[in-house]
Short mmCIF file of C-alpha atoms and ligand atoms in Angstrom, two decimals:
data_model
loop_
_atom_site.label_atom_id
_atom_site.label_comp_id
_atom_site.label_asym_id
_atom_site.label_seq_id
_atom_site.Cartn_x
_atom_site.Cartn_y
_atom_site.Cartn_z
CA MET F 11 91.64 83.31 94.19
CA ALA F 12 95.03 84.94 93.04
CA THR F 13 96.74 88.19 93.86
CA LEU F 14 100.02 89.71 93.01
CA SER F 15 102.26 91.93 94.79
CA LEU F 16 105.47 93.66 94.49
CA ASP F 17 107.25 94.79 97.46
CA GLN F 18 109.91 97.38 97.08
CA VAL F 19 111.18 95.83 93.83
CA GLY F 20 113.84 96.87 91.84
CA LYS F 21 115.87 96.14 88.76
CA VAL F 22 119.21 96.88 87.72
CA TYR F 23 120.26 95.61 84.49
CA ASP F 24 123.88 94.16 83.85
CA ASN F 25 124.99 97.30 82.00
CA GLY F 26 123.98 99.44 85.09
CA VAL F 27 120.72 100.98 84.09
CA GLU F 28 118.49 101.03 87.09
CA ALA F 29 115.12 100.48 85.44
CA VAL F 30 112.70 100.10 88.24
CA LYS F 31 113.24 101.38 91.73
CA LYS F 32 111.48 100.38 94.86
CA LEU F 33 108.11 99.53 93.23
CA ASP F 34 105.13 98.92 95.42
CA ILE F 35 102.16 97.42 93.44
CA THR F 36 99.44 95.02 94.40
CA VAL F 37 97.08 93.67 92.10
CA GLY F 38 94.11 91.98 93.96
CA ASP F 39 91.72 88.97 93.21
CA GLY F 40 89.81 89.78 89.82
CA GLU F 41 91.36 93.41 89.70
CA PHE F 42 92.64 95.01 86.64
CA VAL F 43 95.47 97.21 87.25
CA VAL F 44 97.07 99.34 84.47
CA LEU F 45 100.63 100.32 84.59
CA VAL F 46 101.16 103.47 82.55
CA GLY F 47 104.00 105.79 81.95
CA PRO F 48 106.01 107.11 79.19
CA SER F 49 108.41 105.00 76.80
CA GLY F 50 111.25 103.64 78.79
CA CYS F 51 110.12 104.28 82.13
CA GLY F 52 110.25 100.68 83.18
CA LYS F 53 106.78 99.17 82.45
CA THR F 54 107.90 96.01 80.16
CA THR F 55 110.83 95.26 82.97
CA VAL F 56 108.14 95.06 85.53
CA LEU F 57 105.96 92.60 83.47
CA ARG F 58 109.00 90.63 82.49
CA MET F 59 110.13 90.36 86.23
CA VAL F 60 106.54 89.20 87.26
CA ALA F 61 106.63 86.49 84.48
CA GLY F 62 110.03 85.47 85.41
CA LEU F 63 111.78 86.56 82.22
CA GLU F 64 113.84 88.91 84.18
CA GLU F 65 115.80 88.45 87.21
CA ILE F 66 114.41 90.87 90.27
CA THR F 67 117.34 92.67 91.59
CA SER F 68 115.96 93.67 94.98
CA GLY F 69 112.51 93.19 96.82
CA THR F 70 110.09 90.51 96.68
CA LEU F 71 107.31 89.29 94.22
CA ARG F 72 104.30 87.66 95.66
CA LEU F 73 101.88 85.38 93.84
CA ASP F 74 98.82 84.70 96.10
CA GLY F 75 100.91 85.67 98.92
CA ASN F 76 103.96 83.32 98.25
CA PRO F 77 107.34 84.72 97.62
CA ALA F 78 108.05 83.99 93.99
CA ASN F 79 111.25 85.59 92.89
CA ASP F 80 113.08 82.12 92.42
CA LEU F 81 110.29 80.56 90.84
CA SER F 82 110.57 79.43 86.95
CA PRO F 83 108.29 81.23 84.57
CA ARG F 84 106.49 77.78 84.19
CA GLU F 85 105.85 77.54 88.12
CA ARG F 86 104.40 81.05 88.46
CA ASP F 87 101.20 80.31 86.68
CA VAL F 88 101.22 83.76 84.82
CA ALA F 89 100.50 84.33 81.22
CA MET F 90 101.76 87.08 79.38
CA VAL F 91 100.31 88.95 76.03
CA PHE F 92 103.00 90.74 74.38
CA GLN F 93 103.00 93.86 72.23
CA ASN F 94 104.51 92.23 69.54
CA TYR F 95 102.41 88.91 69.39
CA ALA F 96 103.76 86.41 66.81
CA LEU F 97 101.36 83.87 65.44
CA TYR F 98 102.66 80.79 63.68
CA PRO F 99 101.77 81.46 60.11
CA HIS F 100 101.62 78.09 59.11
CA MET F 101 99.33 76.82 62.02
CA SER F 102 95.45 77.22 62.01
CA VAL F 103 93.95 79.45 64.70
CA HIS F 104 93.18 76.13 66.48
CA GLN F 105 96.59 75.19 66.51
CA ASN F 106 97.88 78.51 67.50
CA ILE F 107 95.88 78.78 70.67
CA ALA F 108 96.39 75.05 71.33
CA PHE F 109 100.29 75.26 71.20
CA SER F 110 101.05 75.90 74.72
CA LEU F 111 98.79 72.91 75.84
CA SER F 112 100.28 70.78 73.16
CA MET F 113 103.69 71.51 74.24
CA ARG F 114 102.80 70.54 77.77
CA ARG F 115 101.26 67.36 76.54
CA VAL F 116 97.52 68.32 77.55
CA PRO F 117 95.51 65.54 76.32
CA LYS F 118 93.76 66.18 72.88
CA ASP F 119 90.26 66.20 74.35
CA GLU F 120 90.78 68.58 77.14
CA ARG F 121 92.98 70.61 74.60
CA ASP F 122 89.97 70.69 72.02
CA ARG F 123 87.64 71.86 74.92
CA LYS F 124 89.53 74.60 76.26
CA VAL F 125 90.35 75.77 72.70
CA ARG F 126 86.58 75.80 72.10
CA GLU F 127 85.82 77.75 75.17
CA ALA F 128 88.60 80.36 74.59
CA ALA F 129 87.38 80.73 71.04
CA GLU F 130 83.70 81.36 72.03
CA LEU F 131 84.76 83.85 74.54
CA LEU F 132 86.83 85.59 71.93
CA GLY F 133 84.38 85.42 69.13
CA LEU F 134 86.75 83.19 67.08
CA SER F 135 84.67 80.10 66.98
CA GLU F 136 84.10 80.41 63.00
CA LEU F 137 87.68 81.06 62.57
CA LEU F 138 89.37 78.07 64.10
CA GLU F 139 90.46 76.50 61.02
CA SER F 140 91.60 79.76 59.14
CA LYS F 141 95.46 80.68 58.89
CA PRO F 142 96.63 84.01 60.61
CA ARG F 143 97.11 85.63 57.06
CA HIS F 144 93.46 85.68 56.58
CA LEU F 145 92.57 87.21 59.85
CA SER F 146 92.07 90.87 60.67
CA GLY F 147 94.45 92.70 63.05
CA GLY F 148 91.76 92.56 65.68
CA GLN F 149 91.19 88.76 65.27
CA ARG F 150 94.84 88.18 65.45
CA GLN F 151 95.03 89.98 68.71
CA ARG F 152 92.37 87.98 69.94
CA VAL F 153 94.17 84.70 68.88
CA ALA F 154 97.13 85.93 70.60
CA MET F 155 94.93 86.34 73.93
CA GLY F 156 93.33 83.08 73.12
CA ARG F 157 96.67 81.39 73.84
CA ALA F 158 97.15 83.12 76.97
CA LEU F 159 93.55 82.36 78.10
CA VAL F 160 93.71 78.53 77.64
CA ARG F 161 96.53 78.16 80.11
CA ASP F 162 94.02 79.14 82.75
CA PRO F 163 96.55 81.47 84.41
CA ALA F 164 96.38 82.83 87.70
CA VAL F 165 97.39 86.05 86.58
CA PHE F 166 97.59 87.89 83.27
CA LEU F 167 100.10 90.06 82.05
CA MET F 168 99.70 92.26 78.97
CA ASP F 169 102.30 94.45 77.49
CA GLU F 170 100.64 97.15 75.37
CA PRO F 171 98.52 94.38 73.48
CA LEU F 172 96.65 96.98 71.48
CA SER F 173 99.33 99.22 70.38
CA ASN F 174 99.69 97.72 66.91
CA LEU F 175 96.04 98.28 66.04
CA ASP F 176 94.62 101.39 64.49
CA ALA F 177 92.61 103.88 66.62
CA LYS F 178 89.05 102.83 66.03
CA LEU F 179 89.91 99.08 66.56
CA ARG F 180 91.87 99.92 69.55
CA VAL F 181 88.88 101.46 71.27
CA GLN F 182 86.90 98.43 70.26
CA MET F 183 89.34 96.10 71.72
CA ARG F 184 89.44 97.81 75.05
CA THR F 185 86.05 96.86 75.72
CA GLU F 186 86.90 93.29 74.47
CA VAL F 187 89.62 92.71 77.01
CA LEU F 188 87.86 94.08 79.93
CA ARG F 189 84.95 91.85 78.96
CA VAL F 190 87.05 88.77 78.77
CA GLN F 191 89.04 89.68 81.96
CA ARG F 192 85.55 90.37 83.92
CA ARG F 193 84.19 86.94 82.79
CA LEU F 194 87.35 85.32 84.09
CA GLY F 195 87.87 87.23 87.13
CA VAL F 196 91.69 86.96 86.59
CA ALA F 197 93.97 89.36 88.21
CA THR F 198 95.57 91.23 85.62
CA LEU F 199 98.48 93.74 85.25
CA TYR F 200 98.15 95.75 81.82
CA VAL F 201 100.85 97.85 80.53
CA THR F 202 100.20 100.90 78.26
CA HIS F 203 101.93 104.06 77.48
CA ASP F 204 98.66 105.52 76.67
CA GLN F 205 97.08 107.50 79.27
CA THR F 206 93.30 107.46 78.08
CA GLU F 207 93.67 103.47 77.76
CA ALA F 208 94.64 103.82 81.43
CA MET F 209 91.96 105.79 82.50
CA THR F 210 89.28 104.03 80.69
CA MET F 211 90.34 100.23 81.58
CA GLY F 212 91.98 100.43 85.19
CA ASP F 213 90.23 99.61 88.33
CA ARG F 214 93.30 101.14 89.49
CA VAL F 215 96.17 102.84 87.65
CA ALA F 216 99.66 103.08 88.53
CA VAL F 217 101.72 105.91 86.89
CA MET F 218 105.44 105.40 86.67
CA ARG F 219 108.41 108.02 85.54
CA GLU F 220 111.87 106.98 85.21
CA GLY F 221 111.44 103.77 87.05
CA VAL F 222 109.24 105.23 90.07
CA LEU F 223 106.08 104.80 90.86
CA ASN F 224 104.41 108.39 91.08
CA GLN F 225 100.87 107.32 92.09
CA LEU F 226 98.62 104.27 92.41
CA ASP F 227 94.94 105.29 92.58
CA PRO F 228 91.74 104.77 90.82
CA PRO F 229 91.45 106.70 87.68
CA GLN F 230 88.92 109.47 88.87
CA ALA F 231 91.33 109.93 91.80
CA LEU F 232 94.43 110.27 89.76
CA TYR F 233 92.44 112.92 87.45
CA ASP F 234 91.12 114.65 90.42
CA ARG F 235 93.95 114.70 92.73
CA PRO F 236 97.14 113.98 91.15
CA ALA F 237 100.05 113.45 93.48
CA ASN F 238 102.32 115.75 91.56
CA VAL F 239 103.13 117.84 88.62
CA PHE F 240 104.08 114.97 86.45
CA VAL F 241 100.91 112.86 86.93
CA ALA F 242 98.77 116.13 86.61
CA ALA F 243 100.31 116.59 83.26
CA PHE F 244 100.44 113.12 82.14
CA MET F 245 96.83 112.25 82.70
CA GLY F 246 94.29 114.03 80.84
CA SER F 247 93.97 115.06 77.31
CA PRO F 248 94.65 117.93 76.59
CA SER F 249 96.83 118.14 79.38
CA MET F 250 96.09 120.32 82.61
CA ASN F 251 97.66 123.84 82.01
CA LEU F 252 100.46 124.70 84.27
CA TYR F 253 101.78 128.13 85.28
CA GLU F 254 103.89 129.71 87.79
CA GLY F 255 102.30 131.70 90.35
CA SER F 256 102.08 132.40 93.80
CA VAL F 257 99.31 132.68 96.55
CA ALA F 258 99.18 135.39 98.84
CA GLY F 259 96.47 137.73 100.71
CA SER F 260 94.31 137.09 103.95
CA PRO F 261 92.21 133.82 104.60
CA ASP F 262 89.13 136.19 103.82
CA SER F 263 90.36 137.20 100.36
CA PRO F 264 93.14 134.93 99.02
CA VAL F 265 94.60 135.71 95.52
CA VAL F 266 96.53 133.85 93.02
CA SER F 267 98.98 135.70 90.76
CA LEU F 268 99.83 134.32 87.45
CA GLY F 269 102.40 137.04 86.49
CA SER F 270 100.14 140.20 85.89
CA GLN F 271 96.82 138.26 86.17
CA GLN F 272 95.12 137.75 89.28
CA LEU F 273 92.51 135.26 90.48
CA THR F 274 90.41 135.63 93.62
CA LEU F 275 89.72 132.55 95.43
CA SER F 276 86.88 131.98 97.98
CA SER F 277 87.15 132.70 101.67
CA ALA F 278 86.40 129.11 102.02
CA PHE F 279 89.57 128.09 100.36
CA GLY F 280 91.34 130.75 102.30
CA HIS F 281 90.43 129.29 105.67
CA ALA F 282 90.91 125.75 104.57
CA ARG F 283 94.37 126.31 102.82
CA SER F 284 95.77 128.85 105.40
CA ASP F 285 98.73 126.91 105.16
CA LEU F 286 99.41 128.35 101.73
CA LEU F 287 98.94 131.86 102.91
CA GLY F 288 101.05 131.65 106.07
CA GLY F 289 104.17 133.87 106.05
CA GLY F 290 102.91 136.29 103.35
CA GLY F 291 102.03 133.34 100.90
CA ARG F 292 104.30 131.23 98.70
CA GLU F 293 105.31 130.44 95.05
CA VAL F 294 103.55 127.75 93.57
CA ILE F 295 102.81 125.93 90.25
CA VAL F 296 99.11 126.41 89.51
CA GLY F 297 97.12 123.83 87.56
CA ILE F 298 93.96 124.44 85.62
CA ARG F 299 92.58 121.59 83.70
CA PRO F 300 91.02 122.79 80.19
CA GLU F 301 87.48 122.20 81.19
CA HIS F 302 87.76 124.47 84.12
CA LEU F 303 88.24 127.27 81.69
CA THR F 304 85.01 128.59 80.10
CA ILE F 305 83.87 131.22 77.85
CA ALA F 306 80.98 133.07 79.42
CA ALA F 307 78.70 134.85 77.02
CA GLY F 308 79.64 138.41 76.60
CA ALA F 309 83.00 137.26 78.33
CA ASN F 310 85.03 139.79 75.99
CA GLY F 311 83.21 142.87 77.14
CA GLU F 312 84.89 144.97 79.58
CA GLU F 313 82.48 144.81 81.94
CA GLN F 314 83.25 141.30 82.83
CA ARG F 315 84.68 140.80 86.17
CA THR F 316 88.23 140.48 86.19
CA GLY F 317 88.74 138.53 89.42
CA GLN F 318 88.22 135.00 88.34
CA SER F 319 89.32 135.07 84.58
CA LEU F 320 92.33 134.39 82.62
CA VAL F 321 93.10 136.56 79.54
CA GLY F 322 94.45 134.81 76.48
CA ASP F 323 94.90 135.40 72.64
CA VAL F 324 93.19 132.76 70.73
CA GLU F 325 95.66 130.79 68.35
CA LEU F 326 93.54 128.22 67.15
CA VAL F 327 90.07 126.51 67.56
CA GLU F 328 89.47 122.88 67.30
CA ALA F 329 86.03 121.89 66.67
CA LEU F 330 85.36 118.20 67.99
CA GLY F 331 81.75 118.35 67.58
CA ASN F 332 80.95 117.80 71.37
CA GLU F 333 83.36 120.15 72.23
CA LEU F 334 85.72 123.22 71.21
CA LEU F 335 89.34 123.14 72.17
CA VAL F 336 90.61 126.81 72.26
CA HIS F 337 94.29 126.79 72.15
CA PHE F 338 95.53 130.25 73.29
CA MET F 339 98.78 132.17 74.53
CA THR F 340 98.57 134.03 77.66
CA ASP F 341 101.13 136.03 79.58
CA ALA F 342 100.84 133.89 82.87
CA PRO F 343 104.53 132.57 83.45
CA ALA F 344 105.38 129.10 82.04
CA VAL F 345 106.74 126.68 84.38
CA ARG F 346 110.53 126.76 84.44
CA GLY F 347 113.45 125.30 86.16
CA GLU F 348 113.48 121.55 87.22
CA ALA F 349 109.68 121.41 86.90
CA GLN F 350 109.96 121.52 83.27
CA GLY F 351 111.70 118.26 83.27
CA TRP F 352 108.60 116.64 84.59
CA LEU F 353 106.68 118.00 81.76
CA GLU F 354 108.79 117.11 78.89
CA THR F 355 107.55 113.72 79.04
CA GLU F 356 103.89 114.34 79.19
CA ALA F 357 101.53 112.86 76.54
CA ALA F 358 102.20 114.43 73.16
CA ASP F 359 99.32 116.69 72.60
CA GLY F 360 100.69 118.28 69.37
CA LEU F 361 99.48 121.83 70.07
CA ALA F 362 100.03 122.27 73.49
CA VAL F 363 103.96 122.05 73.17
CA ARG F 364 105.39 124.56 75.53
CA ARG F 365 107.49 127.21 73.84
CA ALA F 366 110.28 129.39 74.80
CA GLY F 367 109.30 133.21 74.71
CA ALA F 368 106.92 135.59 76.95
CA ALA F 369 103.85 133.89 75.74
CA THR F 370 102.78 130.79 77.25
CA PRO F 371 100.26 128.46 75.53
CA GLY F 372 97.01 127.20 77.01
CA VAL F 373 94.07 125.19 76.36
CA ALA F 374 90.30 125.47 77.22
CA ARG F 375 87.61 122.75 76.51
CA VAL F 376 84.52 124.71 75.99
CA ASP F 377 80.78 124.55 74.81
CA PRO F 378 80.79 123.92 70.84
CA ARG F 379 78.15 126.62 70.56
CA ILE F 380 80.20 129.27 71.98
CA SER F 381 81.57 131.66 69.00
CA VAL F 382 85.18 132.21 69.08
CA ALA F 383 87.83 132.62 66.55
CA SER F 384 91.68 132.73 66.27
CA GLY F 385 92.92 136.07 66.85
CA GLU F 386 90.49 137.09 69.39
CA ARG F 387 91.53 137.91 73.10
CA VAL F 388 89.30 136.09 75.52
CA ARG F 389 88.81 136.49 79.07
CA PHE F 390 88.33 132.73 80.14
CA ALA F 391 86.41 132.30 83.42
CA VAL F 392 88.30 130.29 85.86
CA ASP F 393 86.50 127.57 88.04
CA VAL F 394 88.99 128.79 91.02
CA ASP F 395 87.46 125.92 93.42
CA ARG F 396 89.18 123.76 90.87
CA LEU F 397 92.63 124.80 90.88
CA HIS F 398 95.35 122.73 91.72
CA PHE F 399 98.61 123.64 93.46
CA PHE F 400 102.05 122.16 93.20
CA ASP F 401 105.42 122.83 94.87
CA PRO F 402 107.51 124.43 92.49
CA ASP F 403 110.78 122.61 94.05
CA SER F 404 109.48 119.14 94.71
CA GLY F 405 106.56 119.14 92.03
CA ALA F 406 104.31 117.60 94.78
CA ALA F 407 100.77 118.53 95.11
CA LEU F 408 100.02 121.03 97.85
CA GLY F 409 97.71 119.32 100.46
CA GLN F 410 94.74 119.26 97.81
CA GLU F 411 92.82 116.49 99.66
CA GLN F 412 91.63 119.62 101.83
CA HIS F 413 89.86 121.45 98.99
CA GLY F 414 89.42 119.07 96.24
CA ARG F 415 85.58 118.29 95.86
CA SER F 416 85.70 114.62 94.75
P1 LIG W 526 109.02 100.70 78.99
O1 LIG W 526 108.54 99.50 78.73
O2 LIG W 526 108.34 101.50 80.02
O3 LIG W 526 109.19 101.25 77.61
P2 LIG W 526 111.56 99.35 79.62
O4 LIG W 526 111.28 98.36 80.74
O5 LIG W 526 111.39 98.57 78.39
O6 LIG W 526 110.58 100.49 79.43
O7 LIG W 526 112.90 99.81 79.79
C1 LIG W 526 113.04 100.61 80.96
C2 LIG W 526 114.52 100.96 81.10
O8 LIG W 526 115.65 99.89 80.93
C3 LIG W 526 114.88 101.78 79.48
O9 LIG W 526 116.05 102.81 80.01
C4 LIG W 526 115.70 100.73 78.75
O10 LIG W 526 116.68 101.11 77.94
C5 LIG W 526 116.51 99.96 79.70
N1 LIG W 526 116.40 98.56 79.33
C6 LIG W 526 115.40 97.62 79.05
N2 LIG W 526 115.75 96.29 78.89
C7 LIG W 526 117.28 96.41 79.06
C8 LIG W 526 117.96 95.40 78.90
N3 LIG W 526 117.84 94.04 78.59
N4 LIG W 526 119.59 95.66 79.41
C9 LIG W 526 119.71 97.07 79.74
N5 LIG W 526 118.85 97.85 79.58
C10 LIG W 526 117.55 97.53 79.47
MG1 LIG W 527 107.64 98.41 77.05
#
């Protein structure tokens, strides 16, 4: 039984940088929590504070319920796997894994037993006498994990352990890391800047931005009900389409305007969200996930109902086999002002880069058998029940728990 909790934890470095602000995170027994956020948001600082490698400026760290701020790294019983794991090149895999045990003068029999157990769990049994230079990247990463495993830590800390591996191996190692963690049932705090890794690995995911925790939830909840524009844009690839708009109309026929384009919402929505419609409606940031834009057969025809569609000019079509990513430009207004700042740190999508000018980019994820080409003007059908609304000033989600079908 081991749990980890951070209660209002803050870190100010000697140079005045406030890297972490009032952070609350718990990792339950056996739980896998992923801490994700853009580079520089404070993730490594959090792990180093938990490991005891960095002093905690404010707040309380608890391990198994006991205050641990003042414990030495050794007393904390946590093991950390670093991004830049360094194996000792002149030592065998066995010696590398056994290193911390040797340092602690663990008797040879016990040492050997633990190394063999770890090696078996990690699929390294055949390689125990090999030197690191003869190992593949994935095998080296496993050795680095083995070094942490043999210590039987109460808590695992991992700082972007897969980021030095190539894409394919990274995907494979995600499963491996999870498998090992499940077998051992050790509370784990895992850091990554990769939102896909976070989504696929975490029991729960903590999204950080500029030292502040923005949301801590199971992956699907983060995706379906992002707490603010930043989380909405950061989680999901391609990113959520975000436009400036307004909501108005009566509860029976609510309308969302995106510049010159209008989407009619259901009366069910209108009645559930009369808060948005009160006082003649309000300005909002409207979010549309790429999979909630579709191209209906005959969608380009003039007979198409205009109430639920967004018109865009296709710039580029990416065929991924299982889906098409249709990149388009639309006259729906781009998010401006302060809210833009929340989007600049979004996961790099390459193509979805926001540009100046009248046209605003968007992307739709559609059926691969749809025929669509660049240069075409398309009416994308919008799943209006799945729209997200955010406050343009604070970026906070506007009461979506009331209309999200989860
Ligand atoms: P991440 O791991 O999310 O990329 P870090 O925790 O490494 O972020 O850094 C968070 C912030 O703290 C950054 O602004 C970084 O420049 C700053 N920082 C990190 N380490 C130190 C340090 N030892 N001294 C001063 N500032 C630091
Ligand atoms: Mg880091």
